[in-house]
XYZ file of C-alpha atoms in Angstrom:
647
model
C -34.027 26.897 38.861
C -35.825 26.089 35.609
C -33.960 28.937 33.847
C -30.642 27.650 35.212
C -31.344 24.136 33.916
C -32.225 25.549 30.488
C -28.990 27.534 30.440
C -26.953 24.460 31.369
C -28.647 22.436 28.619
C -27.898 25.159 26.102
C -24.260 25.181 27.163
C -23.817 21.409 26.860
C -25.717 20.919 23.589
C -23.568 20.032 20.539
C -24.238 22.174 17.440
C -23.763 20.647 13.989
C -23.837 23.109 11.076
C -24.870 21.627 7.725
C -23.814 22.883 4.268
C -27.071 24.840 3.788
C -26.362 26.785 6.978
C -28.985 25.027 9.077
C -28.050 23.622 12.469
C -28.898 20.508 14.432
C -28.370 20.109 18.148
C -27.440 16.966 20.053
C -27.127 16.406 23.812
C -23.602 15.003 23.521
C -21.060 13.404 21.183
C -22.683 12.136 17.980
C -21.520 10.045 15.011
C -21.801 11.101 11.394
C -24.261 8.228 10.885
C -26.463 9.492 13.719
C -26.542 12.995 12.252
C -27.543 11.550 8.862
C -30.299 9.494 10.530
C -31.637 12.598 12.282
C -32.065 14.262 8.893
C -33.896 11.366 7.287
C -33.950 7.622 6.684
C -33.055 8.091 3.018
C -29.898 10.016 3.838
C -28.976 7.552 6.580
C -29.102 4.735 4.033
C -27.168 6.680 1.400
C -24.457 8.043 3.691
C -20.972 6.756 2.921
C -18.971 9.145 5.076
C -18.751 12.737 6.178
C -16.613 15.822 5.924
C -16.098 17.335 9.386
C -14.453 20.761 9.351
C -13.121 19.886 5.920
C -11.706 16.494 6.916
C -13.096 13.349 5.293
C -14.172 10.728 7.876
C -16.123 7.469 8.231
C -19.800 7.452 9.182
C -18.690 5.913 12.501
C -16.595 8.981 13.314
C -17.687 10.623 16.583
C -18.027 14.403 16.668
C -17.285 15.729 20.167
C -17.599 19.481 19.691
C -19.426 22.023 17.566
C -18.525 21.460 13.918
C -19.471 21.952 10.294
C -20.529 18.688 8.668
C -21.325 17.579 5.127
C -22.761 14.097 4.625
C -21.000 12.289 1.777
C -23.032 10.063 -0.569
C -22.310 8.283 -3.849
C -23.388 11.436 -5.692
C -20.283 13.245 -4.410
C -16.798 12.927 -5.912
C -15.499 12.061 -2.438
C -18.137 9.356 -2.169
C -17.074 7.802 -5.458
C -13.456 7.792 -4.272
C -14.552 6.046 -1.060
C -16.390 3.414 -3.108
C -13.294 2.805 -5.213
C -10.934 2.693 -2.242
C -13.213 0.306 -0.400
C -13.546 -1.867 -3.515
C -9.748 -2.151 -3.624
C -9.922 -3.596 -0.090
C -12.740 -5.892 -1.201
C -10.460 -7.114 -3.994
C -7.697 -7.890 -1.491
C -10.240 -9.636 0.760
C -11.349 -11.863 -2.134
C -7.767 -12.650 -3.184
C -6.870 -13.711 0.355
C -9.921 -15.963 0.502
C -9.099 -17.661 -2.794
C -5.292 -17.549 -2.583
C -4.360 -17.540 1.131
C -0.625 -17.569 0.398
C -0.775 -14.334 -1.577
C 0.620 -11.287 0.216
C -1.106 -7.914 -0.045
C 0.852 -4.685 -0.517
C -0.882 -1.421 -1.541
C -4.199 -0.629 -3.204
C -4.829 3.053 -4.049
C -7.568 4.830 -5.941
C -6.704 5.901 -9.484
C -8.679 7.681 -12.187
C -11.865 5.714 -12.917
C -11.009 2.958 -10.447
C -8.324 1.349 -8.342
C -5.606 -1.268 -8.300
C -4.052 -3.595 -5.736
C -0.570 -5.131 -5.867
C -0.066 -8.732 -4.769
C 2.910 -11.011 -4.272
C 2.038 -14.531 -5.391
C 3.969 -17.579 -6.575
C 2.460 -17.646 -10.075
C 0.809 -15.188 -12.461
C -2.930 -14.677 -12.103
C -4.804 -15.999 -15.148
C -7.966 -14.600 -16.785
C -9.811 -17.450 -15.065
C -8.378 -16.330 -11.727
C -9.559 -12.793 -12.407
C -13.100 -14.024 -13.109
C -13.077 -16.099 -9.912
C -11.823 -13.133 -7.852
C -14.539 -10.866 -9.224
C -17.182 -13.481 -8.473
C -15.897 -13.815 -4.901
C -15.952 -10.033 -4.506
C -19.620 -10.026 -5.489
C -20.349 -12.741 -2.918
C -18.521 -10.875 -0.165
C -20.294 -7.624 -1.013
C -23.648 -9.423 -0.788
C -22.846 -10.427 2.800
C -22.952 -6.712 3.701
C -20.277 -7.048 6.375
C -19.536 -3.974 8.473
C -16.259 -2.167 7.734
C -14.773 -1.391 11.160
C -11.896 0.950 11.947
C -9.498 0.461 14.844
C -6.285 2.136 15.922
C -3.140 0.241 16.899
C 0.367 1.340 17.982
C 2.889 1.108 15.153
C 5.088 -1.591 16.660
C 2.090 -3.696 17.647
C 0.753 -3.391 14.077
C 4.118 -4.525 12.658
C 4.009 -7.658 14.802
C 0.359 -8.228 13.944
C 1.017 -8.322 10.192
C 4.202 -10.337 10.586
C 2.099 -12.864 12.451
C -0.220 -13.013 9.440
C 2.734 -13.577 7.110
C 2.106 -10.177 5.497
C 5.717 -9.028 5.327
C 5.072 -6.248 2.822
C 2.487 -4.676 5.125
C 4.887 -5.003 8.038
C 7.567 -3.228 5.993
C 5.191 -0.394 5.123
C 4.193 0.095 8.748
C 7.815 -0.159 9.849
C 8.606 2.926 7.749
C 6.137 4.987 9.821
C 7.864 7.003 12.603
C 8.153 5.168 15.933
C 5.570 5.964 18.550
C 2.796 6.746 16.079
C -0.513 4.930 15.896
C -1.849 3.430 12.675
C -5.418 2.779 11.587
C -6.629 -0.634 10.435
C -9.891 -1.534 8.718
C -11.547 -4.920 9.070
C -14.378 -6.508 7.106
C -15.234 -10.062 8.011
C -12.019 -12.072 8.335
C -9.884 -9.547 6.449
C -7.927 -6.696 8.059
C -5.860 -4.133 6.162
C -3.726 -1.096 6.929
C -5.349 2.120 5.720
C -5.856 5.767 6.628
C -9.425 5.517 5.334
C -12.112 6.556 5.298
C -14.182 3.678 3.962
C -17.820 2.928 3.258
C -19.719 1.630 6.319
C -20.272 -1.872 4.924
C -19.411 -4.061 1.945
C -23.023 -3.949 0.803
C -22.371 -0.438 -0.534
C -20.055 -1.944 -3.171
C -22.215 -3.246 -6.001
C -21.003 -1.908 -9.339
C -17.449 -2.934 -10.133
C -15.405 -4.910 -12.627
C -11.843 -6.209 -12.692
C -10.084 -5.089 -15.850
C -6.607 -6.564 -16.193
C -3.404 -7.777 -14.525
C -0.030 -6.101 -15.060
C 3.424 -6.286 -13.528
C 4.711 -3.695 -11.047
C 7.950 -3.625 -9.068
C 7.649 -3.357 -5.303
C 7.966 0.341 -4.450
C 8.647 1.080 -8.119
C 12.233 -0.183 -7.928
C 13.305 -2.604 -10.663
C 15.712 -4.227 -8.209
C 12.770 -5.416 -6.124
C 10.312 -8.233 -6.679
C 7.879 -8.005 -9.555
C 4.368 -7.923 -8.104
C 1.030 -8.499 -9.797
C -1.113 -5.407 -10.142
C -4.821 -6.110 -10.540
C -6.740 -3.155 -11.984
C -10.439 -2.604 -11.459
C -13.128 0.005 -11.896
C -16.017 0.865 -9.565
C -18.989 3.200 -9.914
C -21.955 4.479 -7.979
C -24.565 2.930 -10.275
C -25.007 0.148 -12.804
C -25.657 2.743 -15.495
C -22.395 4.580 -14.759
C -20.439 1.323 -14.882
C -22.003 0.289 -18.183
C -21.423 3.728 -19.682
C -17.750 3.524 -18.711
C -17.341 0.021 -20.148
C -18.997 1.154 -23.383
C -16.623 4.120 -23.514
C -13.673 1.734 -23.109
C -14.929 -0.372 -26.016
C -15.154 2.736 -28.167
C -11.736 3.903 -26.967
C -10.261 0.550 -27.995
C -11.644 1.015 -31.502
C -10.084 4.490 -31.579
C -6.716 3.443 -30.116
C -4.126 5.450 -32.049
C -1.690 2.512 -32.024
C -4.227 0.256 -33.740
C -5.276 2.934 -36.222
C -1.650 3.882 -36.830
C -1.036 0.351 -38.122
C -4.282 0.064 -40.081
C -3.868 3.455 -41.775
C -0.108 2.984 -42.275
C 0.804 6.185 -40.410
C 3.709 5.179 -38.148
C 5.272 2.439 -36.100
C 7.397 2.045 -32.970
C 10.444 -0.190 -33.387
C 12.429 -2.104 -30.797
C 15.633 -0.739 -32.334
C 14.750 2.688 -30.941
C 12.219 2.357 -28.100
C 10.207 5.442 -27.314
C 10.745 7.081 -30.700
C 8.476 7.193 -33.744
C 9.076 5.972 -37.291
C 6.741 8.085 -39.421
C 5.495 6.504 -42.643
C 4.713 8.667 -45.697
C 1.033 9.209 -44.881
C 1.765 9.791 -41.190
C 4.422 12.349 -42.098
C 1.890 14.196 -44.254
C -0.347 14.446 -41.187
C 2.607 15.620 -39.095
C 3.475 18.299 -41.652
C -0.104 19.559 -41.818
C -0.133 20.031 -38.036
C 3.332 21.611 -37.966
C 2.713 23.944 -40.903
C -0.615 25.016 -39.426
C 1.121 25.859 -36.136
C 3.892 27.629 -38.069
C 1.236 29.888 -39.626
C -0.158 30.477 -36.138
C 3.289 31.641 -35.016
C 3.722 33.896 -38.028
C 0.276 35.491 -37.780
C 0.466 36.193 -34.043
C 3.753 37.959 -33.576
C 6.062 35.006 -32.887
C 9.577 34.804 -34.259
C 10.481 31.229 -35.087
C 13.892 30.133 -33.829
C 15.883 26.918 -33.740
C 18.244 25.833 -30.990
C 20.788 22.994 -30.865
C 19.950 19.514 -29.625
C 22.998 19.156 -27.391
C 23.978 21.653 -24.700
C 26.823 21.732 -22.226
C 26.400 20.308 -18.726
C 27.296 23.683 -17.225
C 24.178 25.280 -18.682
C 21.966 22.570 -17.195
C 23.680 23.105 -13.834
C 22.828 26.805 -13.958
C 19.177 26.102 -14.761
C 18.931 23.483 -11.989
C 18.057 20.615 -14.323
C 21.318 18.763 -13.723
C 20.543 18.408 -10.018
C 16.794 17.842 -10.222
C 16.269 16.174 -13.605
C 19.549 14.406 -14.371
C 18.112 10.865 -14.307
C 15.635 11.781 -17.052
C 18.273 13.254 -19.369
C 20.305 11.546 -22.070
C 23.950 12.513 -21.627
C 27.003 12.224 -23.833
C 30.671 13.178 -23.768
C 33.078 14.608 -26.290
C 36.701 15.604 -25.755
C 36.334 15.212 -22.006
C 33.361 17.582 -21.911
C 29.897 16.489 -20.764
C 26.736 17.362 -22.669
C 23.054 16.494 -22.518
C 20.342 16.175 -25.124
C 17.885 18.908 -24.262
C 14.755 17.748 -22.387
C 13.197 21.191 -22.966
C 13.781 24.271 -25.099
C 13.664 27.154 -22.621
C 17.407 27.514 -21.803
C 18.193 27.717 -25.514
C 15.635 30.467 -25.988
C 17.208 32.520 -23.219
C 20.604 32.182 -24.887
C 19.053 33.476 -28.114
C 17.386 36.310 -26.181
C 20.702 37.277 -24.618
C 22.444 37.584 -27.973
C 22.463 41.345 -28.251
C 21.119 44.067 -25.969
C 17.349 44.146 -25.511
C 15.332 47.256 -24.736
C 11.942 47.671 -23.118
C 10.812 48.663 -26.630
C 11.566 45.080 -27.794
C 9.129 43.592 -25.267
C 7.056 41.558 -25.436
C 9.396 39.373 -27.488
C 7.822 36.087 -28.568
C 9.955 33.131 -29.640
C 8.517 29.921 -31.059
C 10.280 26.684 -31.899
C 9.385 23.229 -33.108
C 12.098 21.916 -30.849
C 12.874 18.237 -30.555
C 13.407 17.154 -26.955
C 14.606 13.907 -25.405
C 13.597 12.554 -22.016
C 14.716 9.219 -20.632
C 11.269 7.931 -19.731
C 11.093 4.453 -18.140
C 10.118 1.723 -20.582
C 6.990 0.858 -18.600
C 5.685 4.410 -19.011
C 5.944 4.506 -22.811
C 2.619 4.457 -24.677
C 2.467 4.506 -28.471
C 3.125 8.060 -29.670
C 1.357 9.522 -26.631
C 4.356 9.084 -24.324
C 7.738 8.798 -25.982
C 11.391 9.561 -25.345
C 11.911 11.813 -28.365
C 9.241 14.394 -29.109
C 8.761 17.778 -30.743
C 7.004 20.620 -28.971
C 5.235 23.645 -30.367
C 7.269 25.441 -27.756
C 7.127 29.162 -27.232
C 8.530 31.659 -24.752
C 7.406 35.221 -24.273
C 9.838 37.686 -22.710
C 7.877 40.553 -21.211
C 7.512 42.919 -18.283
C 5.335 42.126 -15.300
C 2.770 44.680 -16.515
C 2.435 42.843 -19.829
C 1.543 39.409 -18.385
C -2.220 39.916 -18.338
C -2.383 41.139 -21.947
C -0.216 38.254 -23.141
C -2.313 35.676 -21.269
C -5.519 37.029 -22.794
C -4.078 36.962 -26.307
C -2.627 33.484 -25.821
C -5.892 32.071 -24.442
C -7.897 33.466 -27.349
C -5.380 32.037 -29.793
C -5.418 28.622 -28.105
C -9.223 28.491 -28.288
C -9.129 29.104 -32.043
C -6.453 26.462 -32.601
C -8.355 23.834 -30.613
C -11.577 24.657 -32.469
C -9.842 24.242 -35.834
C -8.658 20.795 -34.748
C -12.190 19.836 -33.650
C -12.054 20.511 -29.882
C -14.511 22.956 -28.327
C -14.752 21.718 -24.725
C -11.841 23.205 -22.751
C -11.206 23.123 -19.003
C -9.196 25.982 -17.483
C -7.225 25.577 -14.254
C -5.037 28.102 -12.454
C -2.310 26.602 -10.262
C -1.221 28.904 -7.462
C 1.770 29.233 -5.116
C 3.128 26.030 -3.584
C 4.405 25.778 -0.027
C 8.034 25.775 -1.180
C 8.615 28.708 -3.520
C 10.858 31.599 -4.347
C 9.915 35.252 -4.708
C 7.947 37.662 -2.548
C 4.287 37.343 -1.629
C 3.647 40.557 -3.526
C 5.178 39.181 -6.742
C 3.079 36.018 -6.409
C -0.044 38.110 -5.853
C 0.636 40.105 -8.994
C 1.439 37.061 -11.123
C -1.601 35.070 -9.970
C -3.903 38.061 -10.439
C -2.514 38.685 -13.933
C -3.206 35.086 -14.981
C -6.709 35.161 -13.479
C -7.582 38.475 -15.120
C -6.213 37.251 -18.433
C -8.581 34.270 -18.280
C -11.527 36.424 -17.242
C -10.835 38.851 -20.077
C -11.029 35.880 -22.462
C -14.439 34.934 -21.055
C -13.203 31.745 -19.387
C -14.592 30.149 -16.268
C -11.777 28.461 -14.375
C -10.958 26.657 -11.169
C -8.063 27.227 -8.811
C -5.576 24.500 -7.955
C -4.120 25.811 -4.698
C -0.472 24.947 -4.153
C -0.042 23.294 -7.591
C 2.103 25.997 -9.182
C 5.807 25.595 -9.903
C 8.264 26.771 -7.248
C 9.079 29.807 -9.403
C 5.601 30.929 -10.459
C 1.911 30.173 -11.091
C 0.580 28.595 -14.271
C -2.578 27.983 -16.270
C -3.362 24.517 -17.595
C -5.637 24.153 -20.608
C -7.288 20.721 -20.791
C -9.338 19.725 -23.821
C -12.006 17.035 -23.841
C -12.265 14.633 -26.751
C -15.283 12.995 -28.379
C -15.423 10.388 -25.589
C -15.237 12.995 -22.834
C -11.656 12.099 -21.938
C -9.495 14.990 -20.696
C -6.120 15.767 -22.271
C -3.955 18.473 -20.754
C -2.062 19.974 -23.686
C -1.764 23.730 -23.384
C -0.085 25.730 -20.650
C 1.254 29.172 -19.857
C 3.600 29.610 -16.904
C 5.061 32.690 -15.264
C 8.807 32.308 -14.677
C 11.046 35.056 -13.259
C 13.524 32.382 -12.084
C 15.236 31.166 -15.250
C 15.982 34.682 -16.562
C 17.583 35.313 -13.177
C 19.627 32.094 -13.273
C 20.878 32.737 -16.810
C 21.347 36.498 -16.336
C 18.845 37.711 -18.934
C 18.007 41.408 -18.826
C 16.692 44.373 -20.756
C 17.307 48.123 -20.649
C 14.330 49.807 -18.993
C 12.960 53.219 -19.986
C 14.991 54.891 -17.217
C 18.187 53.255 -18.469
C 18.414 50.664 -15.671
C 18.995 46.962 -16.285
C 15.928 44.833 -15.423
C 15.035 41.132 -15.520
C 12.308 40.153 -17.970
C 9.505 37.794 -17.006
C 9.580 34.596 -19.045
C 6.244 33.049 -20.000
C 6.559 29.383 -20.953
C 3.675 28.558 -23.295
C 2.515 25.661 -25.436
C -0.726 25.074 -27.306
C -0.606 21.504 -28.595
C 2.457 20.550 -26.531
C 4.142 17.436 -27.898
C 3.230 17.090 -31.565
C 3.500 13.302 -31.293
C 1.049 13.187 -28.413
C -1.310 15.695 -30.008
C -1.416 13.729 -33.259
C -2.255 10.622 -31.204
C -5.095 12.575 -29.585
C -6.284 13.760 -33.015
C -6.334 10.211 -34.369
C -8.431 9.021 -31.427
C -10.689 12.098 -31.453
C -11.651 11.472 -35.075
C -11.371 7.658 -34.907
C -8.867 7.898 -37.760
C -11.389 9.716 -39.986
C -9.443 12.963 -40.000
C -11.023 16.183 -41.292
C -10.420 16.893 -44.966
C -7.738 19.517 -44.290
C -5.719 17.051 -42.187
C -6.363 13.795 -44.057
C -3.128 12.372 -45.551
C -5.111 11.468 -48.681
C -8.053 13.771 -49.317
C -9.419 12.245 -52.516
C -9.196 8.793 -54.096
C -9.926 8.617 -57.829
C -11.080 5.183 -59.048
C -11.799 3.988 -62.564
C -14.304 1.217 -63.295
C -12.492 -0.219 -66.345
C -9.318 0.526 -68.298
C -11.435 2.528 -70.730
C -11.598 5.381 -68.183
C -7.927 5.239 -67.115
C -6.823 8.322 -69.061
C -9.804 10.357 -67.836
C -9.125 9.249 -64.249
C -5.502 10.412 -64.642
C -6.688 13.788 -65.907
C -9.098 14.171 -62.963
C -6.404 13.230 -60.453
C -3.876 15.622 -61.993
C -6.369 18.472 -62.059
C -7.076 17.965 -58.353
C -3.349 17.735 -57.565
C -2.831 21.008 -59.425
C -5.404 22.492 -57.051
C -3.135 21.473 -54.168
C -5.094 18.423 -53.063
C -3.590 15.147 -51.888
C -4.859 12.514 -54.318
C -4.545 8.739 -54.598
C -5.124 7.452 -58.144
C -6.253 3.807 -58.161
C -6.172 2.257 -61.648
C -5.881 -1.338 -60.488
C -7.671 -3.978 -62.467
C -10.008 -4.852 -59.611
C -13.761 -4.781 -59.165
C -14.959 -1.271 -58.344
C -16.781 -2.525 -55.225
C -13.492 -3.964 -53.936
C -11.627 -0.710 -54.547
C -14.356 1.370 -52.914
C -14.329 -0.875 -49.849
C -10.534 -0.655 -49.521
C -10.459 3.134 -49.727
C -13.414 3.383 -47.363
C -11.487 1.334 -44.799
C -8.596 3.787 -45.228
C -11.107 6.490 -44.218
C -10.646 8.655 -47.318
C -12.821 11.787 -47.061
C -13.885 11.520 -50.717
C -13.890 8.711 -53.282
C -14.467 9.717 -56.913
C -15.615 6.969 -59.270
C -15.390 7.484 -63.029
C -17.115 5.303 -65.591
C -18.144 5.858 -69.194
C -21.036 8.178 -68.256
C -18.834 10.354 -66.026
C -16.109 10.500 -68.693
C -18.610 11.544 -71.344
C -20.077 14.254 -69.107
C -16.731 15.484 -67.759
C -18.032 14.666 -64.255
C -17.365 12.367 -61.298
C -19.545 10.154 -59.079
C -18.846 11.316 -55.537
C -18.903 9.212 -52.402
C -18.218 10.914 -49.063
C -16.869 9.182 -46.005
C -19.505 7.343 -44.013
C -20.905 5.592 -47.105
C -22.632 8.743 -48.353
C -23.486 8.623 -52.052
C -23.549 12.267 -53.198
C -24.320 11.402 -56.809
C -22.719 12.763 -59.960
C -21.091 16.212 -59.812
C -19.271 18.374 -62.257
C -15.561 18.731 -61.544
C -16.101 22.401 -60.777
C -18.831 21.621 -58.222
C -16.637 19.044 -56.513
C -13.667 21.429 -56.432
C -15.847 24.068 -54.763
C -17.152 21.554 -52.232
C -13.780 20.261 -51.094
C -12.266 23.763 -51.108
C -15.047 24.834 -48.736
C -14.366 21.830 -46.483
C -10.692 22.775 -46.238
C -11.360 26.463 -45.640
C -13.906 25.749 -42.905
C -11.697 23.011 -41.369
C -14.731 20.688 -41.628
């Protein structure tokens, strides 16, 4: 009898497997919070949620059968997302307390924080924002439980209509009939949400509201303009302060601000989303473009140039007309429709098709500094980082399937060198694999994904997979660089595409005489030159390396007595190929030095009577470094070394 009872107990016990492989047993259904408490009081206090069989849940979630469980805390990425999502609800709670007539809409998590959209009769002021944040802090201090409940869809619609929350009712009304929805309540506030959320408001301690912006309901300009309140939330006070400090530094480095101060470019209302490059900005542009042109030349690329305007029929064949039409600028001539190209790839295939290609011609690498136009919405434009007219360092490699791995390895190695020369050494590698909706056979996807992975491994790169994030026609690698502030910028990519050669009937003559389709590798290193230059400006806070600086040397005289010598020095440096600014103004030397320092000149050469007599220059390096008096030869050697080393 005792053995039978033991067997029955063993059968009915619930087994919870933890991430380290250990197991805990419970006599019946158990919540995530109870499992955390069984492990230790510290974990019970820190627990924000759980991941049961891979699904993220609240700590109140009841586990009814054997399962794998990971306890989520603020140290986990999922935990930080829960904090931010819950803080968005706390924001809405505070707004409803202070402005009862405001209607709540949606409040998702975004990078570094969250936002919530509100409908209210007047714009929120900075004083309102401060009051809302203060109320959020008070509500968090009350440590009210966050409780989940489930309600039938139609009942939930009526519930929110009864509260006067018509936007919420509309959202719920779009959910299929007969489904249940989950609601979360904290104190007097209830909101629609899938969850999960932190167990109580007391877990939300480190947040700050950042700004208010306009946003159309459901992103449609025909709808009401709502007020979007942005905020940030973190797991600790230190993390929050570090982020706010980073934002302060980012503001100082803002490429739009520096573009004005350094007289590099401007954006004009007469042509929104396009860039007017000033002389010094165009020098910077040319240095980047000419550097990339040398990269093409030295690595087997043939530079080509395609037209800006292409016939509608071509875009129909590629699929862009159906899927991308709203983002294209179109025009008409002699009753024929055209579009400004949003990308360069169709043009490169037309160049490839001009003449018969043999397997001996492959791999064939085309590169183009091709200007593209995309009809981006006005609200999405951002300085030179996101524009409507941009130039790409665009390249396409036509190759066989067997050549993919070798090309990926060579491209990755090349990209690493380019980024290093521009001052970026921290690169993140991601491989996006087959999406649910795709073309091609499983075998072709296997081969393409394996070729990309092996190409990365052969280049010594550690990478992460992004399952399901590939294009419908093939997998891709994304190369993301990190700047001086740790911000990620996805610039480079290489994508496997057998689809467009098929659509545009590109082929080559194989060794056996048969006609075969080439694989097309879309690749870019810096991507949009406009965007990359914006990144460069912010990376270096405007103090560009000597080889990129629009003006590399400023030559300043102290009095008119040294004017002729200063001219000779400047001309000698120009003859060496340097970009020189000669300043002979009748101003105090301290004033001139300060002005050129603010323009972030790499070197300032001051010449007085002593320097003229000695045939030398007094050298000041950027950062207020006084390098003393040098001979002209010594200075020439120094700056030549800087340029050669890209320092």
